[in-house]
CSV table of C-alpha atoms in Angstrom, one decimal:
chain,number,residue,atom,x,y,z
A,804,UNK,CA,86.6,167.8,140.8
A,805,UNK,CA,86.1,166.9,137.0
A,806,UNK,CA,87.9,167.6,133.7
A,807,UNK,CA,86.2,169.7,131.3
A,808,UNK,CA,84.9,167.3,128.5
A,809,UNK,CA,81.4,168.3,128.5
A,810,UNK,CA,79.8,169.5,125.3
A,811,UNK,CA,79.8,173.2,126.3
A,812,UNK,CA,83.5,173.4,127.3
A,813,UNK,CA,84.7,171.1,124.3
A,814,UNK,CA,83.2,173.9,122.3
A,815,UNK,CA,85.1,176.5,124.1
A,816,UNK,CA,88.3,174.4,123.8
A,817,UNK,CA,87.6,174.5,120.1
A,818,UNK,CA,87.3,178.3,120.6
A,819,UNK,CA,83.9,178.8,119.2
A,820,UNK,CA,80.3,178.2,120.3
A,821,UNK,CA,78.6,175.0,119.4
A,822,UNK,CA,76.1,175.2,116.4
A,823,UNK,CA,73.3,177.5,117.1
A,824,UNK,CA,70.0,176.0,117.5
A,825,UNK,CA,66.7,176.9,119.0
A,826,UNK,CA,66.4,176.5,122.6
A,827,UNK,CA,64.1,173.9,124.1
A,828,UNK,CA,63.6,174.0,127.8
A,829,UNK,CA,65.1,170.9,129.5
A,830,UNK,CA,62.8,169.0,132.0
A,831,UNK,CA,64.0,168.9,135.6
A,832,UNK,CA,66.4,166.1,136.6
A,833,UNK,CA,66.4,164.4,139.8
A,834,UNK,CA,69.7,163.4,141.7
A,835,UNK,CA,70.4,160.3,143.5
A,836,UNK,CA,73.0,158.2,144.8
A,837,UNK,CA,73.4,154.4,144.7
A,838,UNK,CA,75.7,152.8,147.3
A,839,UNK,CA,77.1,149.2,146.3
A,840,UNK,CA,78.0,147.5,149.6
A,841,UNK,CA,81.4,145.5,149.7
A,842,UNK,CA,82.0,146.1,146.0
A,843,UNK,CA,84.8,144.1,144.6
A,844,UNK,CA,87.1,145.4,142.0
A,845,UNK,CA,88.7,143.1,139.2
A,846,UNK,CA,92.0,143.6,141.0
A,847,UNK,CA,90.6,141.9,144.1
A,848,UNK,CA,90.4,145.0,146.2
A,849,UNK,CA,87.2,146.1,147.9
A,850,UNK,CA,85.4,149.0,149.0
A,851,UNK,CA,83.0,148.7,152.1
A,852,UNK,CA,80.7,151.1,150.2
A,853,UNK,CA,80.9,152.4,146.7
A,854,UNK,CA,79.0,155.4,145.8
A,855,UNK,CA,77.5,156.2,142.3
A,856,UNK,CA,75.7,159.4,141.6
A,857,UNK,CA,73.1,159.7,139.2
A,858,UNK,CA,70.7,161.9,137.6
A,859,UNK,CA,67.3,160.9,136.1
A,860,UNK,CA,64.6,162.6,133.9
A,861,UNK,CA,61.2,161.2,133.1
A,862,UNK,CA,59.7,158.2,134.7
A,863,UNK,CA,60.3,154.4,134.2
A,864,UNK,CA,57.6,152.7,132.6
A,865,UNK,CA,57.0,148.7,132.7
A,866,UNK,CA,55.1,146.3,130.7
A,867,UNK,CA,52.5,143.8,132.1
A,868,UNK,CA,55.5,141.4,133.1
A,869,UNK,CA,57.3,144.1,135.3
A,870,UNK,CA,60.2,144.9,132.6
A,871,UNK,CA,61.1,148.5,132.2
A,872,UNK,CA,60.7,149.4,128.4
A,873,UNK,CA,61.7,153.0,128.3
A,874,UNK,CA,64.9,153.5,130.0
A,875,UNK,CA,68.0,155.1,128.3
A,876,UNK,CA,71.4,155.3,129.9
A,877,UNK,CA,73.9,157.8,128.7
A,878,UNK,CA,77.6,157.5,129.7
A,879,UNK,CA,80.0,160.4,129.9
A,880,UNK,CA,83.5,160.6,128.8
A,881,UNK,CA,86.9,160.7,130.6
A,882,UNK,CA,86.9,163.2,133.3
A,883,UNK,CA,83.4,164.2,132.9
A,884,UNK,CA,80.1,163.4,134.5
A,885,UNK,CA,76.6,163.0,133.9
A,886,UNK,CA,75.7,166.5,134.6
A,887,UNK,CA,77.5,167.5,131.2
A,888,UNK,CA,74.6,165.9,129.2
A,889,UNK,CA,72.2,168.5,130.7
A,890,UNK,CA,73.8,171.3,128.7
A,891,UNK,CA,72.1,173.3,126.1
A,892,UNK,CA,73.9,171.6,123.2
A,893,UNK,CA,73.3,168.0,124.4
A,894,UNK,CA,70.1,167.7,126.4
A,895,UNK,CA,68.7,170.7,124.9
A,896,UNK,CA,69.1,168.9,121.6
A,897,UNK,CA,67.7,165.6,122.7
A,898,UNK,CA,65.5,165.5,126.0
A,899,UNK,CA,63.0,168.2,125.4
A,900,UNK,CA,59.3,167.7,124.2
A,901,UNK,CA,59.0,166.1,120.9
A,902,UNK,CA,62.9,165.6,120.4
A,903,UNK,CA,64.4,162.3,120.1
A,904,UNK,CA,64.9,161.4,123.7
A,905,UNK,CA,61.8,163.3,124.9
A,906,UNK,CA,61.9,162.9,128.7
A,907,UNK,CA,58.1,162.7,128.6
A,908,UNK,CA,58.4,159.4,126.7
A,909,UNK,CA,61.9,158.1,127.9
A,910,UNK,CA,63.4,157.4,131.4
A,911,UNK,CA,66.8,158.9,131.1
A,912,UNK,CA,69.6,157.9,133.5
A,913,UNK,CA,72.9,159.9,133.6
A,914,UNK,CA,75.3,158.5,136.0
A,915,UNK,CA,78.7,159.5,137.1
A,916,UNK,CA,81.2,156.7,136.5
A,917,UNK,CA,83.5,155.4,139.3
A,918,UNK,CA,86.1,158.1,139.9
A,919,UNK,CA,84.2,160.9,138.3
A,920,UNK,CA,81.8,163.7,139.4
A,921,UNK,CA,80.1,163.0,142.6
A,922,UNK,CA,80.6,159.2,142.7
A,923,UNK,CA,83.4,157.5,144.8
A,924,UNK,CA,86.8,158.7,143.7
A,925,UNK,CA,90.5,159.0,144.9
A,926,UNK,CA,90.3,162.6,145.7
A,927,UNK,CA,87.5,161.6,148.5
A,928,UNK,CA,90.2,160.7,150.8
A,929,UNK,CA,91.8,157.6,150.0
A,930,UNK,CA,94.2,159.2,147.4
A,931,UNK,CA,96.6,156.7,145.8
A,932,UNK,CA,95.1,153.9,147.8
A,933,UNK,CA,91.8,154.1,146.0
A,934,UNK,CA,91.3,150.8,144.1
A,935,UNK,CA,92.8,150.9,140.7
A,936,UNK,CA,89.4,150.5,138.6
A,937,UNK,CA,89.0,149.5,135.1
A,938,UNK,CA,86.2,149.9,132.6
A,939,UNK,CA,84.9,146.5,133.5
A,940,UNK,CA,84.5,147.6,137.1
A,941,UNK,CA,82.7,150.7,135.9
A,942,UNK,CA,80.4,148.7,133.7
A,943,UNK,CA,79.6,146.4,136.5
A,944,UNK,CA,78.9,149.2,139.0
A,945,UNK,CA,76.6,150.8,136.4
A,946,UNK,CA,74.5,147.5,136.1
A,947,UNK,CA,74.3,147.2,139.9
A,948,UNK,CA,73.0,150.9,140.0
A,949,UNK,CA,70.3,150.2,137.5
A,950,UNK,CA,69.2,146.8,138.9
A,951,UNK,CA,69.7,147.1,142.5
A,952,UNK,CA,69.3,151.0,142.9
A,953,UNK,CA,66.8,152.1,140.3
A,954,UNK,CA,64.9,148.9,139.8
A,955,UNK,CA,65.8,149.1,136.1
A,956,UNK,CA,65.8,145.5,134.8
A,957,UNK,CA,66.2,146.4,131.1
A,958,UNK,CA,67.4,149.4,128.8
A,959,UNK,CA,65.9,150.6,125.6
A,960,UNK,CA,69.1,152.3,124.7
A,961,UNK,CA,72.8,152.6,126.0
A,962,UNK,CA,74.6,155.4,124.5
A,963,UNK,CA,77.9,156.9,125.4
A,964,UNK,CA,80.7,159.5,124.5
A,965,UNK,CA,84.2,158.8,124.2
A,966,UNK,CA,85.0,156.5,127.4
A,967,UNK,CA,81.1,156.2,127.8
A,968,UNK,CA,81.2,154.8,124.1
A,969,UNK,CA,83.7,152.3,125.1
A,970,UNK,CA,81.6,151.3,128.0
A,971,UNK,CA,78.8,150.7,125.4
A,972,UNK,CA,81.2,148.1,123.6
A,973,UNK,CA,81.7,146.4,127.0
A,974,UNK,CA,78.1,146.5,127.9
A,975,UNK,CA,77.1,144.7,124.6
A,976,UNK,CA,79.4,141.9,125.5
A,977,UNK,CA,79.0,141.7,129.3
A,978,UNK,CA,75.3,142.0,129.6
A,979,UNK,CA,74.3,141.1,125.8
A,980,UNK,CA,70.5,141.0,126.3
A,981,UNK,CA,70.0,143.8,128.8
A,982,UNK,CA,69.7,146.6,126.0
A,983,UNK,CA,67.6,146.9,122.8
A,984,UNK,CA,70.3,149.2,121.2
A,985,UNK,CA,73.8,150.5,121.9
A,986,UNK,CA,75.1,153.7,120.5
A,987,UNK,CA,78.9,154.3,121.0
A,988,UNK,CA,80.1,157.9,120.0
A,989,UNK,CA,83.8,158.5,119.1
A,990,UNK,CA,85.4,155.1,120.1
A,991,UNK,CA,86.8,152.0,118.7
A,992,UNK,CA,86.3,148.5,119.9
A,993,UNK,CA,89.9,147.5,120.5
A,994,UNK,CA,92.9,147.7,122.7
A,995,UNK,CA,94.1,151.2,123.1
A,996,UNK,CA,97.5,151.4,121.4
A,997,UNK,CA,99.7,153.6,119.4
A,998,UNK,CA,99.3,157.3,119.5
A,999,UNK,CA,96.2,157.0,121.6
A,1000,UNK,CA,98.1,154.8,124.3
A,1001,UNK,CA,101.1,157.0,124.2
A,1002,UNK,CA,99.1,160.2,124.8
A,1003,UNK,CA,97.4,158.5,127.9
A,1004,UNK,CA,100.9,157.6,129.0
A,1005,UNK,CA,102.0,161.0,128.5
A,1006,UNK,CA,99.2,162.1,130.8
A,1007,UNK,CA,99.9,159.6,133.5
A,1008,UNK,CA,103.8,160.2,133.6
A,1009,UNK,CA,103.4,164.0,133.6
A,1010,UNK,CA,101.6,163.6,136.8
A,1011,UNK,CA,103.6,160.8,138.6
A,1012,UNK,CA,106.9,162.3,137.6
A,1013,UNK,CA,106.1,165.4,139.1
A,1014,UNK,CA,108.1,165.5,142.5
A,1015,UNK,CA,105.1,167.4,144.0
A,1016,UNK,CA,102.7,164.4,143.4
A,1017,UNK,CA,104.5,162.6,146.3
A,1018,UNK,CA,103.0,159.2,145.4
A,1019,UNK,CA,99.6,160.6,145.5
A,1020,UNK,CA,99.8,162.2,149.1
A,1021,UNK,CA,100.0,165.8,148.0
A,1022,UNK,CA,98.7,168.6,150.0
A,1023,UNK,CA,98.8,171.0,147.0
A,1024,UNK,CA,98.1,169.9,143.6
A,1025,UNK,CA,101.1,169.1,141.6
A,1026,UNK,CA,100.8,172.1,139.3
A,1027,UNK,CA,103.5,171.3,136.6
A,1028,UNK,CA,102.5,167.7,136.3
A,1029,UNK,CA,98.9,168.8,136.0
A,1030,UNK,CA,99.6,171.5,133.5
A,1031,UNK,CA,101.6,169.1,131.3
A,1032,UNK,CA,98.8,166.5,131.4
A,1033,UNK,CA,96.1,169.0,130.4
A,1034,UNK,CA,98.3,170.1,127.6
A,1035,UNK,CA,98.4,166.5,126.1
A,1036,UNK,CA,94.5,166.3,126.8
A,1037,UNK,CA,93.8,169.5,125.0
A,1038,UNK,CA,95.6,168.3,121.8
A,1039,UNK,CA,93.8,164.9,121.9
A,1040,UNK,CA,90.3,166.6,121.9
A,1041,UNK,CA,91.0,169.4,119.8
A,1042,UNK,CA,90.2,170.6,116.2
A,1043,UNK,CA,92.7,172.5,114.2
A,1044,UNK,CA,89.9,174.3,112.2
A,1045,UNK,CA,88.1,175.4,115.4
A,1046,UNK,CA,91.6,176.4,117.3
A,1047,UNK,CA,92.5,178.6,114.4
A,1048,UNK,CA,89.4,180.5,114.8
A,1049,UNK,CA,90.1,180.9,118.6
A,1050,UNK,CA,93.7,182.1,118.0
A,1051,UNK,CA,93.7,183.9,114.7
A,1052,UNK,CA,96.7,186.0,115.9
A,1053,UNK,CA,99.6,185.2,118.0
A,1054,UNK,CA,98.4,187.3,120.7
A,1055,UNK,CA,95.1,185.7,120.9
A,1056,UNK,CA,96.2,182.3,120.7
A,1057,UNK,CA,98.5,182.8,123.6
A,1058,UNK,CA,95.8,184.5,125.7
A,1059,UNK,CA,93.2,181.9,125.1
A,1060,UNK,CA,95.9,179.0,125.8
A,1061,UNK,CA,96.9,180.8,129.1
A,1062,UNK,CA,93.2,181.2,130.2
A,1063,UNK,CA,92.5,177.5,129.6
A,1064,UNK,CA,95.5,176.1,131.6
A,1065,UNK,CA,94.6,178.4,134.6
A,1066,UNK,CA,91.1,177.4,134.6
A,1067,UNK,CA,91.7,173.7,133.9
A,1068,UNK,CA,94.3,173.2,136.6
A,1069,UNK,CA,92.3,175.2,139.1
A,1070,UNK,CA,89.4,172.5,138.5
A,1071,UNK,CA,91.4,169.2,138.4
A,1072,UNK,CA,92.4,166.9,140.9
A,1073,UNK,CA,95.8,165.2,140.0
A,1074,UNK,CA,94.9,161.7,141.5
A,1075,UNK,CA,91.4,161.8,139.9
A,1076,UNK,CA,92.8,162.4,136.5
A,1077,UNK,CA,95.6,159.8,136.9
A,1078,UNK,CA,93.0,157.1,137.6
A,1079,UNK,CA,90.6,158.2,135.0
A,1080,UNK,CA,93.2,157.8,132.0
A,1081,UNK,CA,94.6,154.7,133.8
A,1082,UNK,CA,91.4,153.0,133.8
A,1083,UNK,CA,91.7,152.2,130.0
A,1084,UNK,CA,94.7,150.0,130.4
A,1085,UNK,CA,92.8,146.7,130.0
A,1086,UNK,CA,90.1,148.0,127.5
A,1087,UNK,CA,89.9,145.5,124.6
A,1088,UNK,CA,86.6,144.3,123.4
A,1089,UNK,CA,87.7,143.1,120.0
A,1090,UNK,CA,88.3,139.2,120.8
A,1091,UNK,CA,84.5,138.9,121.7
A,1092,UNK,CA,82.7,141.3,119.1
A,1093,UNK,CA,80.5,138.4,118.2
A,1094,UNK,CA,78.8,138.4,121.7
A,1095,UNK,CA,77.3,141.6,120.8
A,1096,UNK,CA,73.7,140.8,119.6
A,1097,UNK,CA,71.9,144.0,120.1
A,1098,UNK,CA,71.7,146.5,117.1
A,1099,UNK,CA,74.6,149.0,117.4
A,1100,UNK,CA,75.3,152.2,115.7
A,1101,UNK,CA,78.8,153.6,116.0
A,1102,UNK,CA,79.5,157.2,115.1
A,1103,UNK,CA,82.9,158.9,114.8
A,1104,UNK,CA,84.1,162.0,113.2
A,1105,UNK,CA,87.0,162.5,110.6
A,1106,UNK,CA,88.8,165.2,112.6
A,1107,UNK,CA,88.9,163.0,115.7
A,1108,UNK,CA,92.7,162.7,116.8
A,1109,UNK,CA,91.8,160.1,119.5
A,1110,UNK,CA,90.3,157.7,116.9
A,1111,UNK,CA,91.8,158.6,113.7
A,1112,UNK,CA,89.8,157.1,110.6
A,1113,UNK,CA,93.1,156.6,108.7
A,1114,UNK,CA,93.8,153.4,111.0
A,1115,UNK,CA,91.1,151.6,109.5
A,1116,UNK,CA,90.1,149.9,112.6
A,1117,UNK,CA,86.4,150.5,112.5
A,1118,UNK,CA,86.0,149.0,108.8
A,1119,UNK,CA,88.0,145.9,109.8
A,1120,UNK,CA,86.3,145.2,113.1
A,1121,UNK,CA,82.4,146.4,112.5
A,1122,UNK,CA,81.7,143.4,110.1
A,1123,UNK,CA,82.0,141.0,113.0
A,1124,UNK,CA,79.2,143.1,114.8
A,1125,UNK,CA,76.1,141.1,113.7
A,1126,UNK,CA,73.8,144.2,113.6
A,1127,UNK,CA,76.1,146.9,113.6
A,1128,UNK,CA,76.4,149.8,111.4
A,1129,UNK,CA,79.4,152.5,111.3
A,1130,UNK,CA,79.0,156.2,110.5
A,1131,UNK,CA,82.1,158.3,109.8
A,1132,UNK,CA,81.3,162.1,109.8
A,1133,UNK,CA,83.3,164.3,107.5
A,1134,UNK,CA,85.1,167.3,108.9
A,1135,UNK,CA,83.4,170.2,108.4
A,1136,UNK,CA,82.7,173.9,110.2
A,1137,UNK,CA,80.2,171.9,112.5
A,1138,UNK,CA,82.6,169.4,113.6
A,1139,UNK,CA,84.7,169.8,116.8
A,1140,UNK,CA,87.3,166.9,116.7
A,1141,UNK,CA,86.8,164.3,119.4
A,1142,UNK,CA,84.3,166.8,121.0
A,1143,UNK,CA,81.9,166.3,118.0
A,1144,UNK,CA,80.5,163.3,120.3
A,1145,UNK,CA,78.8,165.6,122.5
A,1146,UNK,CA,76.9,167.7,119.7
A,1147,UNK,CA,73.6,166.0,118.7
A,1148,UNK,CA,73.2,168.7,116.4
A,1149,UNK,CA,75.7,167.1,114.1
A,1150,UNK,CA,74.9,163.5,114.3
A,1151,UNK,CA,71.4,163.4,115.6
A,1152,UNK,CA,69.9,162.4,112.3
A,1153,UNK,CA,71.7,159.2,112.4
A,1154,UNK,CA,70.3,158.6,115.9
A,1155,UNK,CA,66.9,159.4,114.6
A,1156,UNK,CA,67.3,156.6,111.9
A,1157,UNK,CA,68.5,154.1,114.4
A,1158,UNK,CA,65.5,154.7,116.7
A,1159,UNK,CA,63.1,154.4,113.8
A,1160,UNK,CA,64.8,151.0,112.8
A,1161,UNK,CA,65.0,149.6,116.3
A,1162,UNK,CA,62.5,146.9,116.9
A,1163,UNK,CA,59.4,148.2,119.0
A,1164,UNK,CA,60.0,147.5,122.6
A,1165,UNK,CA,58.7,144.2,123.7
A,1166,UNK,CA,55.3,144.5,125.3
A,1167,UNK,CA,55.2,148.3,124.3
A,1168,UNK,CA,51.5,148.1,123.7
A,1169,UNK,CA,51.2,147.1,127.4
A,1170,UNK,CA,53.5,149.8,128.9
A,1171,UNK,CA,51.9,151.4,132.0
A,1172,UNK,CA,53.3,153.9,134.7
């Protein structure tokens, strides 16, 4: 099960199609699973085997000393999966021939985080007995997947959307020398508080306060709790401009909303959603921002309710990131609120600039297959 937070469905939530672009065929992706044995979580809980599912495009290339120099890992948002990046509006803009992250040049890795997609998650059977993972746990598992599973000992780039963007900040602190560059899209490197925290608590409480949840041991999904949680999520990720287009009349707005709730409740597991939003509870990279030594490009959009620019958080914290740059995209007919993070057609020019400015990969002249 997954929540619909991929680029295509975020555009659907906005009520309009994503910006139209010429279609570029995507190269084929290869699926795989990494099993981490006796994985220990920060809570002290263990899983005898933790599965992380992933997709890859392209081929890893190593320099003469055996260091991978062309790997790019892209991390998805809360409730999503790596598969979302294979959409026309994301991968179709980045991974094709001649594009910014051309899979003929880069080795692209699209994992499903713990609790998401085809990776180990509560709905697999443990329900509320599944370890209560955090973002730190997810990042440590991603690192193990790369090193022990794929044999990738270095990344050219770590990029992420929303939750995946927050993972970028954690990556920059936890594994400072592992990546040449970091690109978090739609995030802030600080404790989740204020309205953002309240909205997450609304989601959690809506599920756990529904008697049908039964402490996580339900046999049928707690419909009312899920519907309430999804209501909050939709508001978090929405764009007023685009929603008005989707519902220009009372009848159209009501029909669109009813269709959204029906489809999204049917595709969501309550325990998975509960864990996904609870995982952010300990996130706060702000005390150690000076540990981030890799070049970093943070991109947010002005109409993002989750990361509202009027709080001034980014302007306050970014000066502490030694090689950081912050871009705030103005609201326009092209932006989609929080979902702008999944539209390279909107922010791709900034990524292009960042890649050009990024120092050449060490030993790039010696890269071989």
